[in-house]
Short mmCIF file of C-alpha atoms and ligand atoms in Angstrom, two decimals:
data_model
loop_
_atom_site.label_atom_id
_atom_site.label_comp_id
_atom_site.label_asym_id
_atom_site.label_seq_id
_atom_site.Cartn_x
_atom_site.Cartn_y
_atom_site.Cartn_z
CA MET A 1 -39.08 22.73 24.59
CA ARG A 2 -37.76 25.34 22.01
CA SER A 3 -33.87 26.13 22.02
CA ASP A 4 -33.76 30.11 21.95
CA THR A 5 -30.52 29.54 20.01
CA GLY A 6 -31.65 27.34 17.58
CA PHE A 7 -34.87 29.55 16.79
CA ALA A 8 -32.34 32.70 16.30
CA GLU A 9 -30.49 30.76 13.90
CA ASN A 10 -33.45 29.70 11.93
CA GLU A 11 -35.01 33.23 12.09
CA ASN A 12 -31.60 34.43 10.71
CA ARG A 13 -31.55 31.85 8.15
CA MET A 14 -35.12 32.58 7.12
CA LEU A 15 -34.27 36.19 6.72
CA SER A 16 -31.77 34.97 4.15
CA PHE A 17 -34.05 32.98 2.57
CA LEU A 18 -36.75 35.35 2.12
CA LYS A 19 -34.40 37.76 0.69
CA PHE A 20 -32.92 35.01 -1.68
CA LEU A 21 -36.43 34.37 -2.66
CA ARG A 22 -37.60 37.67 -3.37
CA LYS A 23 -34.61 38.67 -5.36
CA ASN A 24 -34.78 35.54 -7.67
CA TYR A 25 -38.46 34.75 -7.76
CA GLY A 26 -40.32 38.02 -6.86
CA ASP A 27 -41.03 39.10 -10.12
CA ARG A 28 -42.18 35.29 -11.44
CA THR A 29 -44.86 35.42 -8.83
CA GLY A 30 -45.97 38.94 -9.42
CA ALA A 31 -48.85 37.68 -11.95
CA VAL A 32 -50.13 35.04 -9.47
CA HIS A 33 -49.75 37.19 -6.59
CA LYS A 34 -53.28 38.33 -6.93
CA ARG A 35 -55.29 35.60 -5.30
CA LYS A 36 -57.55 33.56 -6.91
CA SER A 37 -61.09 34.31 -6.32
CA ASP A 38 -63.05 31.20 -7.54
CA ALA A 39 -62.83 29.16 -4.21
CA TYR A 40 -64.76 26.29 -5.72
CA GLN A 41 -62.44 25.84 -8.56
CA VAL A 42 -59.32 26.32 -6.00
CA LEU A 43 -60.76 23.51 -4.00
CA VAL A 44 -61.39 20.97 -6.73
CA SER A 45 -57.84 21.48 -8.12
CA THR A 46 -56.41 21.04 -4.98
CA VAL A 47 -58.10 17.91 -4.53
CA LEU A 48 -56.86 16.74 -7.71
CA SER A 49 -53.17 17.88 -6.76
CA GLN A 50 -53.11 15.15 -4.29
CA ARG A 51 -50.49 12.39 -4.88
CA THR A 52 -49.58 13.67 -8.47
CA LYS A 53 -47.36 16.11 -10.12
CA ASP A 54 -48.22 19.85 -11.15
CA GLU A 55 -48.55 19.06 -14.42
CA ASN A 56 -51.00 16.36 -14.26
CA THR A 57 -53.13 18.44 -11.76
CA ASP A 58 -53.15 21.28 -14.48
CA ARG A 59 -54.27 18.83 -17.19
CA ALA A 60 -56.96 17.21 -15.27
CA SER A 61 -58.34 20.69 -13.99
CA GLU A 62 -58.54 22.05 -17.48
CA ALA A 63 -60.23 19.15 -18.93
CA LEU A 64 -62.76 18.85 -15.89
CA PHE A 65 -63.54 22.64 -15.69
CA ARG A 66 -64.21 22.44 -19.34
CA LEU A 67 -67.09 20.34 -18.60
CA ALA A 68 -68.35 21.73 -15.14
CA GLY A 69 -66.87 24.73 -13.26
CA THR A 70 -69.55 25.10 -10.35
CA PRO A 71 -71.32 22.51 -7.72
CA GLU A 72 -74.34 22.67 -9.27
CA SER A 73 -72.96 21.66 -12.84
CA MET A 74 -70.76 18.90 -11.29
CA VAL A 75 -73.72 17.02 -9.49
CA LYS A 76 -75.29 16.80 -13.08
CA LEU A 77 -72.31 15.27 -14.67
CA PRO A 78 -72.12 11.47 -14.60
CA THR A 79 -69.43 10.19 -12.52
CA LYS A 80 -67.85 8.35 -15.55
CA SER A 81 -67.37 11.75 -17.35
CA ILE A 82 -65.64 13.27 -14.29
CA GLU A 83 -63.38 10.06 -14.07
CA ARG A 84 -62.45 10.33 -17.85
CA ALA A 85 -61.50 14.10 -17.39
CA ILE A 86 -59.42 13.85 -14.18
CA ARG A 87 -57.85 10.28 -15.24
CA PRO A 88 -54.43 12.31 -15.59
CA SER A 89 -54.25 13.34 -11.84
CA GLY A 90 -54.14 9.52 -10.96
CA PHE A 91 -56.54 8.06 -8.15
CA TYR A 92 -59.21 9.18 -10.22
CA ARG A 93 -62.00 7.12 -9.09
CA GLN A 94 -61.45 8.29 -5.74
CA LYS A 95 -60.97 11.79 -6.56
CA ALA A 96 -64.07 11.83 -8.69
CA LYS A 97 -66.25 10.45 -6.10
CA ASN A 98 -65.02 13.02 -3.51
CA ILE A 99 -65.45 15.99 -6.13
CA LYS A 100 -69.14 14.81 -6.88
CA LEU A 101 -70.04 14.24 -3.17
CA LEU A 102 -68.37 17.53 -2.11
CA SER A 103 -70.15 19.30 -4.61
CA LYS A 104 -73.49 18.11 -3.22
CA ILE A 105 -72.66 18.89 0.17
CA LEU A 106 -71.63 22.56 -0.77
CA ILE A 107 -75.25 22.73 -2.39
CA GLU A 108 -77.11 21.42 0.36
CA LYS A 109 -75.18 22.82 3.52
CA TYR A 110 -73.72 26.23 2.12
CA GLY A 111 -75.74 27.27 -0.83
CA GLY A 112 -73.09 26.30 -3.27
CA LYS A 113 -70.48 28.19 -1.66
CA VAL A 114 -67.22 26.96 -0.18
CA PRO A 115 -67.26 27.57 3.44
CA SER A 116 -64.23 29.72 4.70
CA SER A 117 -63.98 27.91 8.12
CA ARG A 118 -61.08 25.43 8.45
CA ASP A 119 -63.47 23.22 10.35
CA GLN A 120 -66.21 22.82 8.07
CA LEU A 121 -63.51 22.70 5.04
CA LEU A 122 -62.01 19.64 6.79
CA GLU A 123 -65.52 17.76 7.05
CA LEU A 124 -65.44 17.65 2.95
CA PRO A 125 -64.82 14.55 1.77
CA GLY A 126 -61.17 14.12 0.10
CA VAL A 127 -59.96 17.58 2.18
CA GLY A 128 -57.43 17.41 4.42
CA TRP A 129 -54.69 19.87 5.93
CA LYS A 130 -53.18 20.90 2.83
CA THR A 131 -56.22 21.38 0.71
CA SER A 132 -57.95 23.31 3.39
CA ALA A 133 -55.00 25.68 3.80
CA VAL A 134 -54.68 26.37 0.24
CA VAL A 135 -58.32 27.04 -0.05
CA LEU A 136 -58.18 29.50 2.93
CA SER A 137 -55.08 30.96 1.70
CA TYR A 138 -55.65 31.27 -2.06
CA SER A 139 -59.44 32.11 -1.84
CA PHE A 140 -60.25 33.67 1.48
CA GLY A 141 -57.06 35.74 1.94
CA SER A 142 -55.92 33.97 4.98
CA ASP A 143 -52.40 34.37 6.32
CA ILE A 144 -51.90 30.54 6.78
CA VAL A 145 -48.85 29.05 4.87
CA PRO A 146 -50.23 26.13 2.68
CA VAL A 147 -47.70 23.41 2.83
CA ASP A 148 -47.78 21.26 -0.37
CA THR A 149 -44.88 18.83 -1.28
CA HIS A 150 -42.26 21.74 -2.41
CA VAL A 151 -42.91 23.84 0.85
CA ASN A 152 -42.41 20.51 2.87
CA ARG A 153 -39.21 19.27 1.11
CA VAL A 154 -37.73 22.75 1.07
CA SER A 155 -38.45 23.62 4.46
CA LYS A 156 -37.02 20.45 5.94
CA ARG A 157 -33.75 20.59 3.71
CA LEU A 158 -33.21 24.08 4.95
CA GLY A 159 -33.71 23.10 8.63
CA PHE A 160 -36.73 25.13 9.19
CA ALA A 161 -38.54 22.12 10.05
CA ASP A 162 -37.42 18.49 11.21
CA GLU A 163 -37.81 15.51 8.99
CA LYS A 164 -40.13 13.86 11.28
CA ASP A 165 -42.75 16.76 11.23
CA ASP A 166 -46.31 16.40 9.64
CA VAL A 167 -47.58 19.00 7.35
CA GLU A 168 -49.23 20.97 10.24
CA GLU A 169 -45.99 20.93 12.25
CA VAL A 170 -44.31 22.41 9.23
CA ARG A 171 -46.56 25.13 8.77
CA GLU A 172 -46.69 26.13 12.44
CA LYS A 173 -43.05 26.41 12.26
CA LEU A 174 -43.04 28.45 9.21
CA GLU A 175 -45.60 30.67 10.45
CA ALA A 176 -43.30 31.34 13.41
CA LEU A 177 -40.73 32.67 11.06
CA ILE A 178 -42.40 34.24 8.18
CA PRO A 179 -44.10 37.79 8.53
CA THR A 180 -48.14 37.64 7.96
CA SER A 181 -48.07 40.10 5.05
CA MET A 182 -45.26 37.98 3.32
CA ARG A 183 -46.76 34.51 3.83
CA TYR A 184 -48.72 34.00 0.42
CA LYS A 185 -46.15 35.47 -1.64
CA THR A 186 -43.45 33.57 -0.11
CA HIS A 187 -45.07 30.15 -0.47
CA LEU A 188 -45.39 30.91 -4.09
CA GLU A 189 -41.94 31.66 -4.21
CA ILE A 190 -40.83 28.38 -2.61
CA ILE A 191 -42.89 26.31 -5.08
CA HIS A 192 -40.87 27.95 -8.01
CA PHE A 193 -37.72 27.24 -6.11
CA GLY A 194 -38.78 23.67 -5.30
CA ARG A 195 -39.71 22.78 -8.87
CA GLU A 196 -36.48 24.30 -10.46
CA VAL A 197 -33.72 24.08 -8.19
CA CYS A 198 -34.40 22.07 -4.86
CA ARG A 199 -36.09 19.44 -6.77
CA PRO A 200 -37.23 16.17 -4.87
CA ILE A 201 -34.37 14.22 -7.23
CA ASN A 202 -31.04 15.70 -7.89
CA PRO A 203 -31.54 18.97 -6.36
CA LEU A 204 -28.92 21.69 -7.78
CA CYS A 205 -27.17 22.08 -4.48
CA PRO A 206 -23.82 23.04 -6.13
CA THR A 207 -25.05 25.92 -7.87
CA CYS A 208 -27.81 26.70 -5.19
CA GLY A 209 -27.81 30.51 -3.80
CA MET A 210 -28.67 28.87 -0.22
CA LEU A 211 -25.94 26.13 -0.10
CA LYS A 212 -23.77 28.02 2.51
CA LEU A 213 -27.28 28.03 4.85
CA CYS A 214 -28.45 24.74 3.90
CA PRO A 215 -27.61 21.86 6.16
CA PHE A 216 -29.17 19.21 3.56
CA GLY A 217 -27.10 20.86 0.83
CA GLN A 218 -23.81 20.80 2.97
CA LYS A 219 -23.99 16.92 3.50
CA ARG A 220 -24.90 16.31 0.14
CA ILE A 221 -21.98 18.33 -1.22
CA GLN A 222 -19.74 16.31 1.20
CA LEU A 223 -21.04 12.96 0.22
CA ILE A 224 -20.70 13.79 -3.61
CA GLY A 225 -17.05 14.88 -2.73
CA GLU A 226 -16.16 11.49 -0.86
CA ARG A 227 -17.79 9.57 -3.49
CA ALA A 228 -15.72 11.25 -6.19
CA ARG A 229 -12.60 10.98 -4.04
CA LYS A 230 -13.19 7.11 -3.79
CA LEU A 231 -13.71 7.08 -7.73
CA VAL A 232 -10.29 8.67 -8.11
CA ARG A 233 -8.19 6.48 -5.81
FE1 SF4 B 1 -32.38 22.74 -1.76
FE2 SF4 B 1 -29.68 22.05 -1.84
FE3 SF4 B 1 -30.39 24.48 -2.29
FE4 SF4 B 1 -30.35 23.13 0.17
S1 SF4 B 1 -28.69 23.45 -1.33
S2 SF4 B 1 -31.99 24.33 -0.72
S3 SF4 B 1 -31.11 21.11 -0.59
S4 SF4 B 1 -30.91 22.98 -3.74
#
């Protein structure tokens, strides 16, 4: 059962977080705020982004789209060429297989178009909750909050979701707290914040503008202080 006090606390914390993001990252997401229109390339890039770093995804996507940028041209490419192009993204054999097969399905079932229904997206090989959410948000204007690795980590550290929550549970909790019209931009701002400040390893808690409201950051600062005190004893 949801605790109303806990939810109100989270609402207030989210309000402060949204203001903080807008102030610090609002102008950074202006250029990319315009949603990407090529659903196929968004879909393929998101498949490539699975279990790898952003820079590897970018390198693999650029190399692949230089060879083929539509389902029709992708199915004509030899699988070996796809593998070579996307190698930087890791798990390249499985990803190449999925990309080729999903391209074939798009042609055969959807006339070469990416479907805009979540259930249909989830039936494509290599497409899970996160990938379908990214495609719906970026390409079809859905007000869903895509939960990638940065959004997942930051949300849990700030106490908007529980550590044990899966990405769908994190998404539901964020959507209960973020107004519909702000979801797409906020998700981009969280990605910037997660890459630069609330990093997976060594987050910059001591100088973070959210420290006062962050349960994880508070604990970490306390731990750092205790370790430092032990060292000088
Ligand atoms: Fe992330 Fe630390 Fe800031 Fe919390 S205080 S949001 S853990 S960087």
